[in-house]
Amino acid sequence: MAKRDYYEVLGVAKSASEQEIKQAYRKLALKYHPDRNKGDKQSEEKFKEATEAYEILRDPKKRAAYDKFGHEGVSGFDGFGRGAYSDFSDIFGDFDFGDIFEGFFGSAFGSRTRSRKGRRGPDIQYDLSIDLEEASSGKEVQIKIPRNETCEACGGTGSKAGTKPAVCPVCNGSGQIRQTQGFFSITQTCYKCKGEGKIISTPCSSCGGSGLKLHKRTITVKIPAGVESGSRLKISGEGEQGPNGGTRGDLYVAIHVKKHPFFERHGNDIISVLDLSFPMVCLGGEVEVPTINGGMAKMKIPPGTENGQIFRLKGNGIPYLGSYGRGDQLVKINIRVPKKLNPRQKELLKEFSTLDGEEVGHGGKEFY
């Protein structure tokens, strides 16, 4: 039976990147792995087919030969169907076992020796509330975050000062126990040391043997102009300290923009409502309008302006994030109706109404 095209097997285009090929194979490996499909010969064959395709396409030289000559060009490379599955690391060496095989063998398998060498610390999220003006102009703020850092008393070893951790007698310091199941060689986390490769007999009294201790740190966060509510700012290396000397995680600052009493944001535009008197909208004039940057902008009101009419003040909106320019300010007109009138005002309005062919002020009630 003729072999299928390797790109077709993985479901990727011939122009696929190395990362796309890896992701495609990861998905197929999870779906067709024999330990998830006990006794299913079809799944086993698909798993082998996908692994063979990945083994060729992940290697630049093999892939180039395959692209030029097809299966004949790599016939000396494959080695599949002849005991190629003697060890996971032969096939999945560049993958994260914790991601792929934790579902097969439990979380203990996923932790492997990496924990002993020092894992990356967890990420931290901090929720930060800011005003709309601050979102528009940008600013620097200082925040205090609690995070785990290397214990100063023991230097991160977890052992009391003057003592050292002992090598685990079960795994001899590797943090792993290797077992063979059929044609697979399976490595599991050592049950004695939990993958650390060492046993702490006298824990540090300051950190309780974890090697980490909680501290509060002040971090300066630069908020860029134009940031929106729901945005997350990443600050690399400011998260939790990893155990056993591992690198720090990252800090994510989640932005929440408070509701403004006068302005309403729509994308990069700002909407505001401006109250005007009846004479102003009838006769026209010039008014000053508050802007998001704290200043005042002059705006002309043409005679005959209607209630609800919208005027645009170009460039008075929110800056475009990471780019040039700003949105606009949209000013919606609201005609202000006075609740109380003095006698002279009533007289003038009645005269105006008479000239306009209407009779007003008979039988109505005034609302206060």
Coordinates of C-alpha atoms in Angstrom, one line a residue:
M1 CA 0.0 0.0 0.0
A2 CA 1.4 3.4 -1.1
K3 CA 2.3 5.8 1.7
R4 CA 0.3 9.0 2.1
D5 CA 1.8 12.4 1.7
Y6 CA 3.4 13.4 5.0
Y7 CA 1.9 16.9 4.9
E8 CA -1.5 15.3 4.3
V9 CA -1.0 12.9 7.2
L10 CA -0.4 15.8 9.6
G11 CA -3.0 18.0 8.0
V12 CA -0.7 20.9 7.3
A13 CA 0.3 22.9 4.2
K14 CA 3.7 22.4 2.6
S15 CA 4.6 25.9 3.7
A16 CA 3.8 25.1 7.3
S17 CA 6.3 26.3 9.9
E18 CA 8.1 24.0 12.3
Q19 CA 5.8 25.1 15.1
E20 CA 2.7 24.4 13.1
I21 CA 4.0 20.9 12.2
K22 CA 4.8 20.3 15.9
Q23 CA 1.3 21.4 17.0
A24 CA -0.4 19.3 14.3
Y25 CA 1.5 16.2 15.4
R26 CA 0.8 16.9 19.1
K27 CA -2.9 16.9 18.3
L28 CA -2.7 13.6 16.4
A29 CA -0.5 12.0 19.1
L30 CA -3.0 12.8 21.8
K31 CA -5.9 11.4 19.7
Y32 CA -4.3 8.1 18.4
H33 CA -1.8 7.2 21.1
P34 CA -2.1 3.4 21.9
D35 CA -2.5 4.0 25.6
R36 CA -5.7 5.9 24.9
N37 CA -6.9 3.4 22.4
K38 CA -6.2 0.0 23.9
G39 CA -6.4 -2.8 21.3
D40 CA -7.4 -0.4 18.5
K41 CA -5.1 -1.4 15.6
Q42 CA -6.4 1.4 13.3
S43 CA -5.5 4.0 15.9
E44 CA -2.1 2.4 16.4
E45 CA -1.4 2.5 12.7
K46 CA -2.5 6.2 12.5
F47 CA -0.2 7.0 15.5
K48 CA 2.7 5.3 13.7
E49 CA 1.9 7.1 10.4
A50 CA 1.7 10.5 12.1
T51 CA 4.9 9.9 14.1
E52 CA 6.8 8.9 10.9
A53 CA 5.6 12.0 9.1
Y54 CA 6.6 14.2 12.0
E55 CA 10.0 12.6 12.3
I56 CA 10.8 13.5 8.7
L57 CA 9.2 17.0 8.5
R58 CA 10.6 18.2 11.8
D59 CA 14.2 17.7 10.5
P60 CA 15.2 20.4 8.0
K61 CA 17.5 18.1 6.0
K62 CA 15.0 15.2 5.8
R63 CA 12.2 17.6 5.0
A64 CA 14.2 19.2 2.1
A65 CA 15.0 15.7 0.7
Y66 CA 11.3 14.7 1.0
D67 CA 10.1 17.9 -0.7
K68 CA 12.5 17.3 -3.6
F69 CA 12.3 13.5 -4.1
G70 CA 9.2 12.4 -2.1
H71 CA 9.2 9.2 -0.1
E72 CA 12.2 7.8 -2.1
G73 CA 14.3 10.7 -0.9
V74 CA 13.9 9.7 2.7
S75 CA 13.7 6.0 2.5
G76 CA 17.0 5.6 4.3
F77 CA 15.9 7.9 7.1
D78 CA 12.5 6.6 8.4
G79 CA 13.4 3.4 10.4
F80 CA 9.7 3.0 11.2
G81 CA 8.0 -0.3 11.6
R82 CA 11.3 -1.8 12.8
G83 CA 11.3 -1.1 16.6
A84 CA 11.5 2.7 16.3
Y85 CA 9.4 3.1 19.5
S86 CA 12.0 1.8 22.0
D87 CA 12.0 5.1 23.9
F88 CA 9.7 8.1 24.2
S89 CA 12.6 10.4 24.0
D90 CA 13.5 9.1 20.4
I91 CA 10.2 10.5 19.2
F92 CA 9.0 13.1 21.7
G93 CA 12.3 14.4 22.9
D94 CA 11.5 18.0 21.9
F95 CA 8.0 17.9 23.4
D96 CA 6.8 18.7 26.9
F97 CA 5.9 15.3 28.4
G98 CA 3.8 17.0 31.0
D99 CA 1.6 18.4 28.2
I100 CA 1.3 15.2 26.1
F101 CA 1.4 12.3 28.5
E102 CA -0.1 13.6 31.7
G103 CA -3.5 12.4 30.3
F104 CA -2.1 8.9 29.8
F105 CA -0.2 8.2 33.0
G106 CA -1.3 10.9 35.5
S107 CA 0.2 14.1 36.8
A108 CA 3.2 12.3 38.4
F109 CA 4.5 11.5 34.9
G110 CA 4.2 15.1 33.8
S111 CA 6.4 16.5 36.6
R112 CA 9.6 14.5 35.6
T113 CA 13.1 15.7 36.3
R114 CA 12.4 19.2 35.3
S115 CA 11.1 19.9 38.8
R116 CA 14.4 18.9 40.2
K117 CA 16.4 21.2 37.9
G118 CA 14.2 24.1 38.8
R119 CA 10.8 24.9 37.4
R120 CA 9.6 28.2 36.0
G121 CA 7.6 30.1 38.6
P122 CA 3.9 30.8 38.3
D123 CA 2.5 33.9 36.6
I124 CA 0.7 36.5 38.6
Q125 CA -2.3 38.6 37.6
Y126 CA -3.0 42.0 39.2
D127 CA -6.2 43.9 38.7
L128 CA -5.7 47.7 38.2
S129 CA -8.5 50.2 38.0
I130 CA -7.8 53.5 36.3
D131 CA -9.7 56.6 35.2
L132 CA -10.7 57.3 31.6
E133 CA -8.4 60.2 31.5
E134 CA -5.5 58.0 32.6
A135 CA -6.4 55.5 29.9
S136 CA -6.3 58.3 27.4
S137 CA -3.0 60.0 28.4
G138 CA -1.2 57.0 29.8
K139 CA 0.8 57.1 33.1
E140 CA 3.2 55.3 35.3
V141 CA 1.8 53.7 38.5
Q142 CA 3.3 51.8 41.3
I143 CA 1.6 48.6 42.5
K144 CA 2.4 46.3 45.5
I145 CA 2.2 42.6 44.8
P146 CA 2.7 39.6 47.1
R147 CA 5.0 37.0 45.5
N148 CA 7.2 34.1 46.5
E149 CA 10.9 34.8 46.4
T150 CA 14.0 32.8 47.2
C151 CA 14.2 32.2 51.0
E152 CA 17.2 34.3 52.3
A153 CA 17.7 32.0 55.3
C154 CA 18.5 28.9 53.3
G155 CA 19.3 30.4 49.9
G156 CA 16.5 28.4 48.3
T157 CA 17.7 24.9 49.3
G158 CA 14.9 24.3 51.7
S159 CA 17.3 22.9 54.3
K160 CA 18.3 24.5 57.6
A161 CA 21.4 26.6 57.6
G162 CA 24.5 24.4 58.0
T163 CA 22.8 21.3 56.5
K164 CA 22.3 19.9 53.0
P165 CA 19.6 17.9 51.3
A166 CA 20.5 14.2 51.0
V167 CA 20.4 12.4 47.6
C168 CA 17.2 10.4 47.2
P169 CA 18.1 6.7 47.8
V170 CA 15.3 5.4 45.5
C171 CA 16.1 7.3 42.3
N172 CA 19.7 8.2 43.1
G173 CA 19.0 11.9 42.6
S174 CA 17.4 11.7 39.1
G175 CA 13.9 12.3 40.4
Q176 CA 12.6 9.6 38.1
I177 CA 11.9 5.9 38.1
R178 CA 12.1 4.2 34.7
Q179 CA 9.7 1.3 33.9
T180 CA 9.1 -0.8 30.8
Q181 CA 5.6 -1.5 29.5
G182 CA 5.6 -3.4 26.2
F183 CA 7.6 -1.6 23.6
F184 CA 7.5 1.7 25.6
S185 CA 10.0 2.8 28.2
I186 CA 8.0 4.9 30.7
T187 CA 9.6 7.3 33.1
Q188 CA 7.6 8.3 36.2
T189 CA 8.2 10.7 39.0
C190 CA 10.0 9.2 42.0
Y191 CA 7.5 8.4 44.7
K192 CA 10.0 9.1 47.5
C193 CA 11.3 12.5 46.6
K194 CA 8.4 13.6 44.4
G195 CA 10.7 14.3 41.5
E196 CA 13.1 16.6 43.5
G197 CA 16.0 14.1 43.5
K198 CA 16.7 15.0 47.1
I199 CA 15.4 14.4 50.6
I200 CA 15.3 17.3 53.1
S201 CA 15.8 15.8 56.6
T202 CA 16.1 19.2 58.4
P203 CA 13.8 21.8 56.8
C204 CA 14.5 25.5 57.0
S205 CA 12.4 27.0 59.7
S206 CA 11.9 30.2 57.8
C207 CA 10.3 28.7 54.6
G208 CA 9.3 25.3 55.9
G209 CA 11.5 23.5 53.4
S210 CA 10.0 25.0 50.3
G211 CA 13.0 27.3 49.6
L212 CA 10.5 30.1 48.9
K213 CA 9.1 32.9 51.1
L214 CA 6.3 35.4 50.5
H215 CA 7.3 39.0 50.1
K216 CA 5.5 42.2 49.0
R217 CA 7.3 44.1 46.2
T218 CA 6.6 47.5 44.6
I219 CA 6.5 47.3 40.8
T220 CA 6.4 50.3 38.4
V221 CA 3.8 49.7 35.6
K222 CA 3.8 51.9 32.5
I223 CA 0.3 52.2 31.2
P224 CA 0.3 53.1 27.5
A225 CA -1.9 55.8 26.1
G226 CA -5.1 54.4 24.5
V227 CA -5.3 51.2 26.6
E228 CA -8.8 49.8 26.9
S229 CA -10.7 48.1 29.7
G230 CA -9.9 44.3 29.6
S231 CA -6.4 44.8 28.3
R232 CA -3.6 42.8 30.0
L233 CA -0.1 44.3 30.2
K234 CA 2.7 41.7 30.5
I235 CA 5.8 42.4 32.6
S236 CA 8.3 39.6 32.0
G237 CA 10.1 38.2 34.9
E238 CA 8.1 39.9 37.7
G239 CA 6.0 36.8 38.7
E240 CA 6.6 34.1 41.2
Q241 CA 10.1 32.8 41.8
G242 CA 10.5 29.2 40.5
P243 CA 11.5 26.5 43.0
N244 CA 15.0 25.1 43.0
G245 CA 16.5 28.2 41.4
G246 CA 14.0 28.2 38.6
T247 CA 13.3 31.4 36.6
R248 CA 10.5 33.8 37.6
G249 CA 7.1 33.7 36.0
D250 CA 5.5 36.9 34.5
L251 CA 3.3 39.5 35.9
Y252 CA 0.1 40.4 34.0
V253 CA -1.7 43.6 34.9
A254 CA -5.4 43.5 34.0
I255 CA -6.7 47.0 33.2
H256 CA -10.2 48.1 34.3
V257 CA -11.3 51.6 33.2
K258 CA -13.8 53.3 35.5
K259 CA -17.0 54.7 34.2
H260 CA -16.8 58.5 33.6
P261 CA -19.5 60.9 34.7
F262 CA -19.4 63.0 31.5
F263 CA -17.5 61.1 28.8
E264 CA -18.4 57.7 27.2
R265 CA -15.9 55.8 25.2
H266 CA -16.7 54.1 21.9
G267 CA -13.5 52.6 20.4
N268 CA -11.2 55.6 20.1
D269 CA -14.0 58.1 20.0
I270 CA -15.4 60.0 22.9
I271 CA -19.1 60.9 23.3
S272 CA -20.3 63.7 25.4
V273 CA -23.6 65.5 25.9
L274 CA -23.8 69.3 25.9
D275 CA -26.8 71.1 27.3
L276 CA -27.8 74.3 25.3
S277 CA -30.6 76.8 25.9
F278 CA -33.5 77.4 23.5
P279 CA -32.2 80.8 22.4
M280 CA -28.7 79.4 21.7
V281 CA -30.0 76.6 19.4
C282 CA -32.3 79.1 17.6
L283 CA -29.9 81.9 17.1
G284 CA -26.6 80.1 17.1
G285 CA -23.4 81.1 18.8
E286 CA -20.1 79.7 20.1
V287 CA -19.6 77.5 23.2
E288 CA -16.7 75.8 25.0
V289 CA -16.7 72.1 25.4
P290 CA -14.7 70.0 28.0
T291 CA -12.3 67.5 26.4
I292 CA -10.8 64.3 27.7
N293 CA -7.4 65.9 28.0
G294 CA -8.7 68.4 30.6
G295 CA -8.8 71.4 28.3
M296 CA -11.7 73.2 26.6
A297 CA -12.4 73.2 22.9
K298 CA -14.4 76.0 21.2
M299 CA -17.4 74.8 19.1
K300 CA -19.7 76.9 16.8
I301 CA -23.4 76.3 17.1
P302 CA -25.2 77.1 13.9
P303 CA -28.7 78.7 14.0
G304 CA -31.5 76.1 14.0
T305 CA -29.6 73.3 15.7
E306 CA -31.9 70.5 16.6
N307 CA -32.1 68.4 19.8
G308 CA -30.0 65.3 19.5
Q309 CA -27.8 66.7 16.7
I310 CA -24.2 65.5 16.9
F311 CA -21.1 67.6 16.2
R312 CA -17.6 66.2 15.7
L313 CA -14.4 67.6 17.2
K314 CA -11.7 65.9 15.2
G315 CA -8.6 64.6 17.1
N316 CA -10.1 65.1 20.5
G317 CA -10.7 61.5 21.2
I318 CA -8.5 58.6 22.6
P319 CA -5.0 58.0 21.1
Y320 CA -4.6 54.9 19.0
L321 CA -2.7 52.3 21.1
G322 CA 0.8 51.9 19.8
S323 CA 0.2 54.1 16.9
Y324 CA -0.2 57.7 15.8
G325 CA -3.3 59.9 15.8
R326 CA -6.4 60.0 18.0
G327 CA -10.1 59.4 17.6
D328 CA -12.7 62.2 17.7
Q329 CA -15.0 63.7 20.2
L330 CA -18.7 63.5 19.3
V331 CA -20.8 66.1 21.0
K332 CA -24.5 65.4 21.3
I333 CA -26.8 68.4 21.7
N334 CA -29.5 68.4 24.4
I335 CA -31.8 71.4 24.5
R336 CA -32.3 72.5 28.1
V337 CA -35.9 73.4 29.0
P338 CA -36.2 75.7 32.0
K339 CA -38.5 74.5 34.8
K340 CA -39.2 78.0 36.1
L341 CA -39.8 81.3 34.1
N342 CA -40.1 84.8 35.5
P343 CA -43.0 87.0 34.2
R344 CA -40.8 88.7 31.6
Q345 CA -39.6 85.5 30.1
K346 CA -43.2 84.2 29.9
E347 CA -44.3 87.3 28.2
L348 CA -41.6 87.1 25.6
L349 CA -42.3 83.4 24.9
K350 CA -46.0 84.1 24.5
E351 CA -45.2 86.9 22.1
F352 CA -42.9 84.6 20.2
S353 CA -45.6 81.9 20.1
T354 CA -48.2 84.4 18.8
L355 CA -45.8 85.5 16.0
D356 CA -45.4 81.8 15.2
G357 CA -49.2 81.3 14.9
E358 CA -49.6 79.4 18.2
E359 CA -51.5 80.1 21.4
V360 CA -49.8 78.8 24.6
G361 CA -50.2 79.2 28.3
H362 CA -54.0 78.4 28.5
G363 CA -55.0 75.5 30.9
G364 CA -51.6 74.0 31.3
K365 CA -49.8 73.2 34.5
E366 CA -46.3 74.1 35.4
F367 CA -44.0 71.3 36.7
Y368 CA -41.5 72.2 39.3

